[in-house]
Tab-separated table of C-alpha atoms in Angstrom:
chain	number	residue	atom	x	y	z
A	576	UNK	CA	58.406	-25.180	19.205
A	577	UNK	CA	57.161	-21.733	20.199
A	578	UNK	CA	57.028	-19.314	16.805
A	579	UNK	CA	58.443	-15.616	17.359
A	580	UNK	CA	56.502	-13.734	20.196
A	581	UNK	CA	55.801	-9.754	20.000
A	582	UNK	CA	54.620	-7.903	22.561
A	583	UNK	CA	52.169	-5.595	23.071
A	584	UNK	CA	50.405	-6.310	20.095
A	585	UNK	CA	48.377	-3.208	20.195
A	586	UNK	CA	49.178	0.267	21.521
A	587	UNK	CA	48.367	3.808	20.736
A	588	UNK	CA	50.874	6.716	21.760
A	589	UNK	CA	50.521	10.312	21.348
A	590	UNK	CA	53.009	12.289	19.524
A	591	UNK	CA	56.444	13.495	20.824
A	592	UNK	CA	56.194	10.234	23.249
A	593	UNK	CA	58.669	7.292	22.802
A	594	UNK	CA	57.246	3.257	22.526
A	595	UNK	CA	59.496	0.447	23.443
A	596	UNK	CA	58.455	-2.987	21.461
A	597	UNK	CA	59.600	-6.697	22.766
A	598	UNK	CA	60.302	-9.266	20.667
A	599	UNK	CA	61.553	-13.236	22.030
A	600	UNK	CA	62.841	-15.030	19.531
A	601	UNK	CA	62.258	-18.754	18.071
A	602	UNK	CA	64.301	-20.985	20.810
A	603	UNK	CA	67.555	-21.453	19.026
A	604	UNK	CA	67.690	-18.365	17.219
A	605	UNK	CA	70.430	-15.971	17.540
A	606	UNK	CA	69.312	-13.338	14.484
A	607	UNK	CA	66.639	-11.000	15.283
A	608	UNK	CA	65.650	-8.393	12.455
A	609	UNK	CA	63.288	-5.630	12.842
A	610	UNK	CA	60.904	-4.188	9.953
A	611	UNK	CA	58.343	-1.515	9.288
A	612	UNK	CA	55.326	-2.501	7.429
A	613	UNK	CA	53.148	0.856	6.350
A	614	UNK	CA	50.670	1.112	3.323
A	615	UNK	CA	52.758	3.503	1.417
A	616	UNK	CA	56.196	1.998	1.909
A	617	UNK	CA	55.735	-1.793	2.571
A	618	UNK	CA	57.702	-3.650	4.507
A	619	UNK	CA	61.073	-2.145	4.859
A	620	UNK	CA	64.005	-3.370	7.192
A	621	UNK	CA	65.045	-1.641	10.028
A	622	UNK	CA	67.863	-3.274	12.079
A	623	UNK	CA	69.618	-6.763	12.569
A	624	UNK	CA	71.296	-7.874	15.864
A	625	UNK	CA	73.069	-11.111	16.537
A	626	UNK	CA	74.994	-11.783	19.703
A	627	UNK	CA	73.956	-8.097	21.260
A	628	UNK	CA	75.732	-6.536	18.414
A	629	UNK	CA	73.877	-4.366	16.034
A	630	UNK	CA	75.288	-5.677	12.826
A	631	UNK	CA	72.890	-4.056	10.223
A	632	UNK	CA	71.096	-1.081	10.076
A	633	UNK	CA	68.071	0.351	7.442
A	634	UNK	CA	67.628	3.921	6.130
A	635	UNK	CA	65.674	5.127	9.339
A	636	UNK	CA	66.566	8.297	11.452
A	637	UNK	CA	67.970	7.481	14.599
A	638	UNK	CA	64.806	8.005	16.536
A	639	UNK	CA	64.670	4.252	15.974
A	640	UNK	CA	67.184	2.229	18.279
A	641	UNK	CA	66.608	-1.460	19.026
A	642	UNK	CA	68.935	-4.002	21.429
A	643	UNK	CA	69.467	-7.452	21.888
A	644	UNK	CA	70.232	-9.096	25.273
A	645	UNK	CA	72.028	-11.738	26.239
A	646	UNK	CA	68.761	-14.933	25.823
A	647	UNK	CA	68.413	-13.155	22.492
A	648	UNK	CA	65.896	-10.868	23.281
A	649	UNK	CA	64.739	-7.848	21.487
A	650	UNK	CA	63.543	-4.792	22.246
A	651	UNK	CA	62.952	-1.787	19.462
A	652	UNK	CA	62.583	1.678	21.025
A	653	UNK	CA	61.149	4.986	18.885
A	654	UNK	CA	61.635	8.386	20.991
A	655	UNK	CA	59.728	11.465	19.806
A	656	UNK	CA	57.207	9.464	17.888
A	657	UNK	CA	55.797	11.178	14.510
A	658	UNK	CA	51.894	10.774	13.177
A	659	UNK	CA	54.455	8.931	10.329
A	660	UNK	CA	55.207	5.993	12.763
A	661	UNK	CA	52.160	4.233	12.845
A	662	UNK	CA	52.532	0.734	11.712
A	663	UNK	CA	52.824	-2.580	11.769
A	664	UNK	CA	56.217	-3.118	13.200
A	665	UNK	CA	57.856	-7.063	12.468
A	666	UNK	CA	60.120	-8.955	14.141
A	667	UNK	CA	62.115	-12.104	12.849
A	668	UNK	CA	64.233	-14.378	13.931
A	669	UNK	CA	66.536	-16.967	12.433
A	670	UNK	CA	69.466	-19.006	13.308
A	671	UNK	CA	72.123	-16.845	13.075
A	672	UNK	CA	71.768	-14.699	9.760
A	673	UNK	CA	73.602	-16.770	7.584
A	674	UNK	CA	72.288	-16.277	4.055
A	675	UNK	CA	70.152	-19.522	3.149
A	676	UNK	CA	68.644	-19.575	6.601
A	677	UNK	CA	64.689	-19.045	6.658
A	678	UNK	CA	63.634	-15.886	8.597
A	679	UNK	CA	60.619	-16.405	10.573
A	680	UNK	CA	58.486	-13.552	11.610
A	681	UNK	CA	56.175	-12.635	14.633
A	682	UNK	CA	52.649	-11.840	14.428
A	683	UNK	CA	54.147	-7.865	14.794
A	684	UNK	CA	52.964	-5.023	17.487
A	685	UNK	CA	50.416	-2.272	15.909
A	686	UNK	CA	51.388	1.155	16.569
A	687	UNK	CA	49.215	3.581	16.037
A	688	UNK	CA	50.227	7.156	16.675
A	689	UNK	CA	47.935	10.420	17.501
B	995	UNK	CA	65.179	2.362	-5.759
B	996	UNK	CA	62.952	-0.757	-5.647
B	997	UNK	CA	65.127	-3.910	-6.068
B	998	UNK	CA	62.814	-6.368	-5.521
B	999	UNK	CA	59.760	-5.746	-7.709
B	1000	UNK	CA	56.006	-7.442	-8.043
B	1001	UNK	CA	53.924	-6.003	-10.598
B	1002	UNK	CA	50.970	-7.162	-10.370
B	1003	UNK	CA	49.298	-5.768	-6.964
B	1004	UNK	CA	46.129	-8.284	-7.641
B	1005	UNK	CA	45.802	-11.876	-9.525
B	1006	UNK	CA	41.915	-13.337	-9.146
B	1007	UNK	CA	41.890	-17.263	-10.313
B	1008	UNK	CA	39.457	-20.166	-10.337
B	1009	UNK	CA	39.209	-22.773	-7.684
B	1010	UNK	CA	41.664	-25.985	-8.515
B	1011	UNK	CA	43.242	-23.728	-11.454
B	1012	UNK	CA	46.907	-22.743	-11.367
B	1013	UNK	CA	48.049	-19.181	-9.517
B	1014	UNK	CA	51.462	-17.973	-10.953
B	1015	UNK	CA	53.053	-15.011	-8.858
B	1016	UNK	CA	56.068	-13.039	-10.549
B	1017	UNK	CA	58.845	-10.754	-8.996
B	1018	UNK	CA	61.476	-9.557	-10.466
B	1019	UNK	CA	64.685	-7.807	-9.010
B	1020	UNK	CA	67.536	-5.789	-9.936
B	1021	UNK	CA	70.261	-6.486	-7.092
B	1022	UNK	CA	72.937	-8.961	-8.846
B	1023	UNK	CA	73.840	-9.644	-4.872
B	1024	UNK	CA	70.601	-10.877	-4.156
B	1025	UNK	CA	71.484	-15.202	-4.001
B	1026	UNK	CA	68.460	-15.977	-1.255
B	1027	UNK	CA	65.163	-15.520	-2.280
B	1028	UNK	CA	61.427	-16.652	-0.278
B	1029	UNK	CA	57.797	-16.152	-0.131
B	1030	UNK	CA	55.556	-15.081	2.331
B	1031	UNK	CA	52.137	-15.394	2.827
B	1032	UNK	CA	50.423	-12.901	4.624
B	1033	UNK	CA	46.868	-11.792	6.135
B	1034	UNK	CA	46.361	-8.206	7.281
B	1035	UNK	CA	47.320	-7.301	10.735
B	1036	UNK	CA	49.331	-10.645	11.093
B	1037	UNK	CA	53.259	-11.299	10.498
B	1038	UNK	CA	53.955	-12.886	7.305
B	1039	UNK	CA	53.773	-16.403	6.851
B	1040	UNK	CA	57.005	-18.238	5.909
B	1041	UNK	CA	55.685	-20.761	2.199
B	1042	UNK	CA	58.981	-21.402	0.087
B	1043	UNK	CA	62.306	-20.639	-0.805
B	1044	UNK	CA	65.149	-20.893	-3.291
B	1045	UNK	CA	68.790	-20.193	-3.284
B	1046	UNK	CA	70.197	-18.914	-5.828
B	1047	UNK	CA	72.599	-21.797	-7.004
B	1048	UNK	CA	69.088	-23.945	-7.769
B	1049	UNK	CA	66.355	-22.819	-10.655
B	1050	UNK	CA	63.370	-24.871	-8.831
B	1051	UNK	CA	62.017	-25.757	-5.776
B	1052	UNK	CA	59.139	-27.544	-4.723
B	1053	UNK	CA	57.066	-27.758	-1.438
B	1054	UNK	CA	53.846	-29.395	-2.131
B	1055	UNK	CA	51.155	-27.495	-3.914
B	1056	UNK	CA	54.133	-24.618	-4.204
B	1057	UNK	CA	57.073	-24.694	-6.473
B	1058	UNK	CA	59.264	-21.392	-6.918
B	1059	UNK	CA	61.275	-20.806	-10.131
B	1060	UNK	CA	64.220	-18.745	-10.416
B	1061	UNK	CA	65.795	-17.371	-13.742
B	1062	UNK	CA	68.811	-15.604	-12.603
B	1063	UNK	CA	69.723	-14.501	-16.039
B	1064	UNK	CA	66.384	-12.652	-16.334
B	1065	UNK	CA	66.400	-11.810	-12.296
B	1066	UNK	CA	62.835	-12.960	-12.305
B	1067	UNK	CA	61.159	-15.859	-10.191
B	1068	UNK	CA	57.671	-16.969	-9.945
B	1069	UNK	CA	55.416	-18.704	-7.368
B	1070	UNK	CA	52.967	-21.713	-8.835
B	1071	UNK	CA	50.164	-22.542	-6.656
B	1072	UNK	CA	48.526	-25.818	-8.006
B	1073	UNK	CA	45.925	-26.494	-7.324
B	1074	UNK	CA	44.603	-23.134	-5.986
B	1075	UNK	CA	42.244	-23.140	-2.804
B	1076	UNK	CA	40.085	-20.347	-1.309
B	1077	UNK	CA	42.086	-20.668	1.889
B	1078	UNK	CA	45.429	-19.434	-0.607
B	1079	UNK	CA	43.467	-16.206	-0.548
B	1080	UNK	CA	46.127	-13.188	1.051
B	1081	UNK	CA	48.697	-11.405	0.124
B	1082	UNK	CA	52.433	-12.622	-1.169
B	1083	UNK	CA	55.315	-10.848	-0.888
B	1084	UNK	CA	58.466	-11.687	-2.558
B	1085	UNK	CA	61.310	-10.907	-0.458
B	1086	UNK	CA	65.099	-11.013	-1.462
B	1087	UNK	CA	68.351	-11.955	0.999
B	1088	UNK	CA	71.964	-10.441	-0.120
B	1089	UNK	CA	75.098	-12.502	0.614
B	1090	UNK	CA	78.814	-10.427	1.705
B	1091	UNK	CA	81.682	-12.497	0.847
B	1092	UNK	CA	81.372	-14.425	4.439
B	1093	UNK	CA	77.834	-15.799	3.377
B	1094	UNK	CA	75.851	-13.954	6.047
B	1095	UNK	CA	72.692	-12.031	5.094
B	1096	UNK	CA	72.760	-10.460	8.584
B	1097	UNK	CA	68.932	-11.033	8.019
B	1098	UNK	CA	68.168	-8.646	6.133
B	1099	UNK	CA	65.463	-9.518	3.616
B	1100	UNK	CA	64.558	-6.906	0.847
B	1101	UNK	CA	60.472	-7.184	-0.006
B	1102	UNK	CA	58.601	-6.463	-3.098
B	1103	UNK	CA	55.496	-4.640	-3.020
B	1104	UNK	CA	53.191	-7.319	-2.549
B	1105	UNK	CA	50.461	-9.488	-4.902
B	1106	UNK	CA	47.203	-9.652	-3.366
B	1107	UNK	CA	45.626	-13.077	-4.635
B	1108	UNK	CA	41.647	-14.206	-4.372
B	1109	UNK	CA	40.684	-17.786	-5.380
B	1110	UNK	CA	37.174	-17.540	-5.433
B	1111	UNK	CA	35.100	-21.104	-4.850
Protein backbone atom coordinates (compact mmCIF):
# COMPACT_ATOMS: atom_id res chain seq x y z
CA UNK A 1 0.00 0.00 0.00
CA UNK A 2 1.55 3.25 -1.21
CA UNK A 3 2.45 5.63 2.09
CA UNK A 4 1.48 9.48 1.66
CA UNK A 5 3.27 11.09 -1.44
CA UNK A 6 4.51 14.93 -1.41
CA UNK A 7 5.59 16.61 -4.13
CA UNK A 8 8.24 18.56 -5.00
CA UNK A 9 10.26 17.62 -2.26
CA UNK A 10 12.65 20.42 -2.67
CA UNK A 11 12.16 23.97 -3.95
CA UNK A 12 13.53 27.37 -3.34
CA UNK A 13 11.32 30.59 -4.09
CA UNK A 14 12.20 34.11 -3.79
CA UNK A 15 10.25 36.40 -1.70
CA UNK A 16 6.87 38.06 -2.58
CA UNK A 17 6.36 34.79 -4.95
CA UNK A 18 3.60 32.21 -4.14
CA UNK A 19 4.50 28.02 -3.97
CA UNK A 20 1.79 25.53 -4.54
CA UNK A 21 2.61 21.99 -2.64
CA UNK A 22 0.83 18.47 -3.72
CA UNK A 23 0.07 16.02 -1.50
CA UNK A 24 -1.87 12.26 -2.62
CA UNK A 25 -3.05 10.65 0.06
CA UNK A 26 -2.78 6.89 1.50
CA UNK A 27 -5.44 4.95 -0.91
CA UNK A 28 -8.47 4.92 1.28
CA UNK A 29 -7.96 8.00 3.03
CA UNK A 30 -10.37 10.74 3.02
CA UNK A 31 -8.53 13.21 5.86
CA UNK A 32 -5.69 15.16 4.68
CA UNK A 33 -4.01 17.62 7.31
CA UNK A 34 -1.37 20.04 6.57
CA UNK A 35 1.54 21.15 9.10
CA UNK A 36 4.50 23.45 9.39
CA UNK A 37 7.57 22.07 10.86
CA UNK A 38 10.30 25.11 11.59
CA UNK A 39 13.16 25.03 14.27
CA UNK A 40 11.67 27.69 16.38
CA UNK A 41 8.03 26.65 16.36
CA UNK A 42 7.89 22.84 15.72
CA UNK A 43 5.46 21.26 14.08
CA UNK A 44 2.30 23.20 14.14
CA UNK A 45 -1.04 22.38 12.22
CA UNK A 46 -2.20 24.23 9.51
CA UNK A 47 -5.45 22.99 7.87
CA UNK A 48 -7.71 19.76 7.67
CA UNK A 49 -9.93 18.89 4.64
CA UNK A 50 -12.19 15.91 4.26
CA UNK A 51 -14.58 15.50 1.38
CA UNK A 52 -13.27 19.02 -0.36
CA UNK A 53 -14.44 20.80 2.66
CA UNK A 54 -12.02 22.71 4.74
CA UNK A 55 -13.17 21.60 8.12
CA UNK A 56 -10.26 22.89 10.37
CA UNK A 57 -8.08 25.60 10.23
CA UNK A 58 -4.58 26.61 12.43
CA UNK A 59 -3.50 30.09 13.61
CA UNK A 60 -1.83 31.02 10.15
CA UNK A 61 -2.56 34.28 8.11
CA UNK A 62 -4.45 33.65 5.18
CA UNK A 63 -1.53 33.75 2.85
CA UNK A 64 -1.82 30.01 3.46
CA UNK A 65 -4.86 28.34 1.53
CA UNK A 66 -4.88 24.61 0.79
CA UNK A 67 -7.81 22.40 -1.25
CA UNK A 68 -8.86 19.05 -1.57
CA UNK A 69 -10.26 17.52 -4.80
CA UNK A 70 -12.51 15.14 -5.48
CA UNK A 71 -9.67 11.54 -5.43
CA UNK A 72 -8.66 13.26 -2.20
CA UNK A 73 -5.98 15.18 -3.35
CA UNK A 74 -4.21 18.02 -1.77
CA UNK A 75 -2.73 20.89 -2.74
CA UNK A 76 -1.39 23.79 -0.11
CA UNK A 77 -0.76 27.17 -1.77
CA UNK A 78 1.36 30.26 0.11
CA UNK A 79 1.06 33.69 -1.98
CA UNK A 80 3.50 36.49 -1.11
CA UNK A 81 5.96 34.17 0.51
CA UNK A 82 8.01 35.68 3.65
CA UNK A 83 11.97 34.76 4.48
CA UNK A 84 9.57 33.28 7.66
CA UNK A 85 8.13 30.47 5.40
CA UNK A 86 10.88 28.31 4.96
CA UNK A 87 10.19 24.90 6.20
CA UNK A 88 9.46 21.65 6.24
CA UNK A 89 5.86 21.57 5.26
CA UNK A 90 3.82 17.89 6.27
CA UNK A 91 1.13 16.31 4.94
CA UNK A 92 -1.08 13.46 6.54
CA UNK A 93 -3.61 11.49 5.78
CA UNK A 94 -6.02 9.24 7.60
CA UNK A 95 -9.28 7.61 7.15
CA UNK A 96 -11.58 10.11 7.68
CA UNK A 97 -10.51 12.19 10.88
CA UNK A 98 -12.31 10.39 13.31
CA UNK A 99 -10.50 10.71 16.64
CA UNK A 100 -8.71 7.20 17.32
CA UNK A 101 -7.68 6.94 13.70
CA UNK A 102 -3.73 6.94 13.13
CA UNK A 103 -2.53 9.92 11.02
CA UNK A 104 0.11 9.00 8.68
CA UNK A 105 2.45 11.54 7.33
CA UNK A 106 4.45 12.14 4.02
CA UNK A 107 8.05 12.45 3.75
CA UNK A 108 7.06 16.59 3.51
CA UNK A 109 8.25 19.24 0.63
CA UNK A 110 11.33 21.63 1.82
CA UNK A 111 10.74 25.16 1.23
CA UNK A 112 13.27 27.27 1.43
CA UNK A 113 12.67 30.95 0.86
CA UNK A 114 15.25 33.87 -0.31
CA UNK B 1 0.24 28.23 25.11
CA UNK B 2 2.00 24.84 24.77
CA UNK B 3 -0.50 22.01 25.53
CA UNK B 4 1.37 19.26 24.73
CA UNK B 5 4.74 19.47 26.50
CA UNK B 6 8.24 17.29 26.38
CA UNK B 7 10.81 18.44 28.62
CA UNK B 8 13.53 16.89 28.04
CA UNK B 9 14.92 18.04 24.42
CA UNK B 10 17.79 15.12 24.73
CA UNK B 11 17.87 11.52 26.63
CA UNK B 12 21.45 9.55 25.78
CA UNK B 13 21.10 5.66 27.01
CA UNK B 14 23.11 2.46 26.77
CA UNK B 15 22.66 -0.16 24.16
CA UNK B 16 19.93 -3.02 25.36
CA UNK B 17 19.06 -0.56 28.43
CA UNK B 18 15.58 0.91 28.80
CA UNK B 19 14.69 4.59 27.04
CA UNK B 20 11.68 6.24 28.88
CA UNK B 21 10.24 9.39 26.95
CA UNK B 22 7.76 11.75 28.98
CA UNK B 23 5.14 14.39 27.75
CA UNK B 24 2.90 15.93 29.52
CA UNK B 25 -0.21 18.09 28.46
CA UNK B 26 -2.62 20.48 29.70
CA UNK B 27 -5.76 20.15 27.25
CA UNK B 28 -8.49 18.06 29.38
CA UNK B 29 -9.98 17.50 25.56
CA UNK B 30 -7.06 15.84 24.46
CA UNK B 31 -8.52 11.67 24.50
CA UNK B 32 -6.01 10.49 21.40
CA UNK B 33 -2.57 10.51 21.99
CA UNK B 34 0.69 8.88 19.55
CA UNK B 35 4.30 8.89 18.93
CA UNK B 36 6.33 9.64 16.18
CA UNK B 37 9.58 8.87 15.26
CA UNK B 38 11.37 11.11 13.21
CA UNK B 39 14.81 11.73 11.23
CA UNK B 40 15.64 15.22 9.97
CA UNK B 41 14.37 16.24 6.65
CA UNK B 42 11.90 13.19 6.61
CA UNK B 43 8.03 13.07 7.72
CA UNK B 44 7.55 11.60 11.00
CA UNK B 45 7.32 8.09 11.49
CA UNK B 46 4.02 6.71 12.88
CA UNK B 47 5.46 4.03 16.43
CA UNK B 48 2.41 3.84 18.96
CA UNK B 49 -0.64 5.05 20.26
CA UNK B 50 -3.14 5.18 23.09
CA UNK B 51 -6.63 6.36 23.54
CA UNK B 52 -7.51 7.82 26.22
CA UNK B 53 -10.10 5.29 27.74
CA UNK B 54 -6.84 2.69 28.09
CA UNK B 55 -3.63 3.44 30.58
CA UNK B 56 -1.21 1.01 28.43
CA UNK B 57 -0.39 -0.06 25.24
CA UNK B 58 2.06 -2.22 23.86
CA UNK B 59 3.65 -2.71 20.35
CA UNK B 60 6.68 -4.76 20.65
CA UNK B 61 9.81 -3.24 22.04
CA UNK B 62 7.30 0.01 22.65
CA UNK B 63 4.70 0.33 25.28
CA UNK B 64 3.04 3.90 25.94
CA UNK B 65 1.56 4.75 29.38
CA UNK B 66 -1.02 7.19 30.00
CA UNK B 67 -1.96 8.77 33.47
CA UNK B 68 -4.83 10.93 32.69
CA UNK B 69 -5.14 12.14 36.20
CA UNK B 70 -1.57 13.53 36.03
CA UNK B 71 -2.00 14.36 32.01
CA UNK B 72 1.35 12.74 31.59
CA UNK B 73 2.34 9.64 29.33
CA UNK B 74 5.59 8.07 28.66
CA UNK B 75 7.24 6.05 25.85
CA UNK B 76 9.43 2.74 27.04
CA UNK B 77 11.80 1.54 24.54
CA UNK B 78 13.14 -1.93 25.73
CA UNK B 79 15.52 -2.95 24.73
CA UNK B 80 17.09 0.20 23.17
CA UNK B 81 19.00 -0.12 19.72
CA UNK B 82 21.30 2.35 17.91
CA UNK B 83 18.88 2.30 15.00
CA UNK B 84 16.08 3.97 17.88
CA UNK B 85 18.43 6.91 17.51
CA UNK B 86 16.01 10.25 16.21
CA UNK B 87 13.84 12.37 17.42
CA UNK B 88 10.18 11.66 19.20
CA UNK B 89 7.54 13.81 19.26
CA UNK B 90 4.55 13.40 21.34
CA UNK B 91 1.59 14.56 19.60
CA UNK B 92 -2.02 14.96 21.09
CA UNK B 93 -5.66 14.46 19.08
CA UNK B 94 -8.86 16.45 20.63
CA UNK B 95 -12.31 14.83 20.34
CA UNK B 96 -15.82 17.38 19.69
CA UNK B 97 -18.81 15.72 20.95
CA UNK B 98 -19.22 13.76 17.38
CA UNK B 99 -15.79 11.93 18.01
CA UNK B 100 -13.94 13.48 15.07
CA UNK B 101 -10.46 14.97 15.58
CA UNK B 102 -10.77 16.53 12.10
CA UNK B 103 -7.01 15.45 12.18
CA UNK B 104 -5.70 17.71 13.91
CA UNK B 105 -2.83 16.49 16.07
CA UNK B 106 -1.24 18.96 18.65
CA UNK B 107 2.85 18.13 18.98
CA UNK B 108 5.19 18.60 21.79
CA UNK B 109 8.47 19.99 21.28
CA UNK B 110 10.32 17.02 20.57
CA UNK B 111 13.02 14.51 22.60
CA UNK B 112 16.00 13.91 20.66
CA UNK B 113 17.25 10.30 21.78
CA UNK B 114 20.98 8.65 21.03
CA UNK B 115 21.58 4.97 21.97
CA UNK B 116 25.07 4.75 21.57
CA UNK B 117 26.56 0.94 20.79
Amino acid sequence: KAGVTQTPRYLIKTRGQQVTLSCSPISGHRSVSWYQQTPGQGLQFLFEYFSETQRNKGNFPGRFSGRQFSNSRSEMNVSTLELGDSALYLCASNTDGRSGNTIYFGEGSWLTVV
Amino acid sequence: DQQVKQNSPSLSVQEGRISILNCDYTNSMFDYFLWYKKYPAEGPTFLISISSIKDKNEDGRFTVFLNKSAKHLSLHIVPSQPGDSAVYFCAASPTNAGGTSYGKLTFGQGTILTVHP
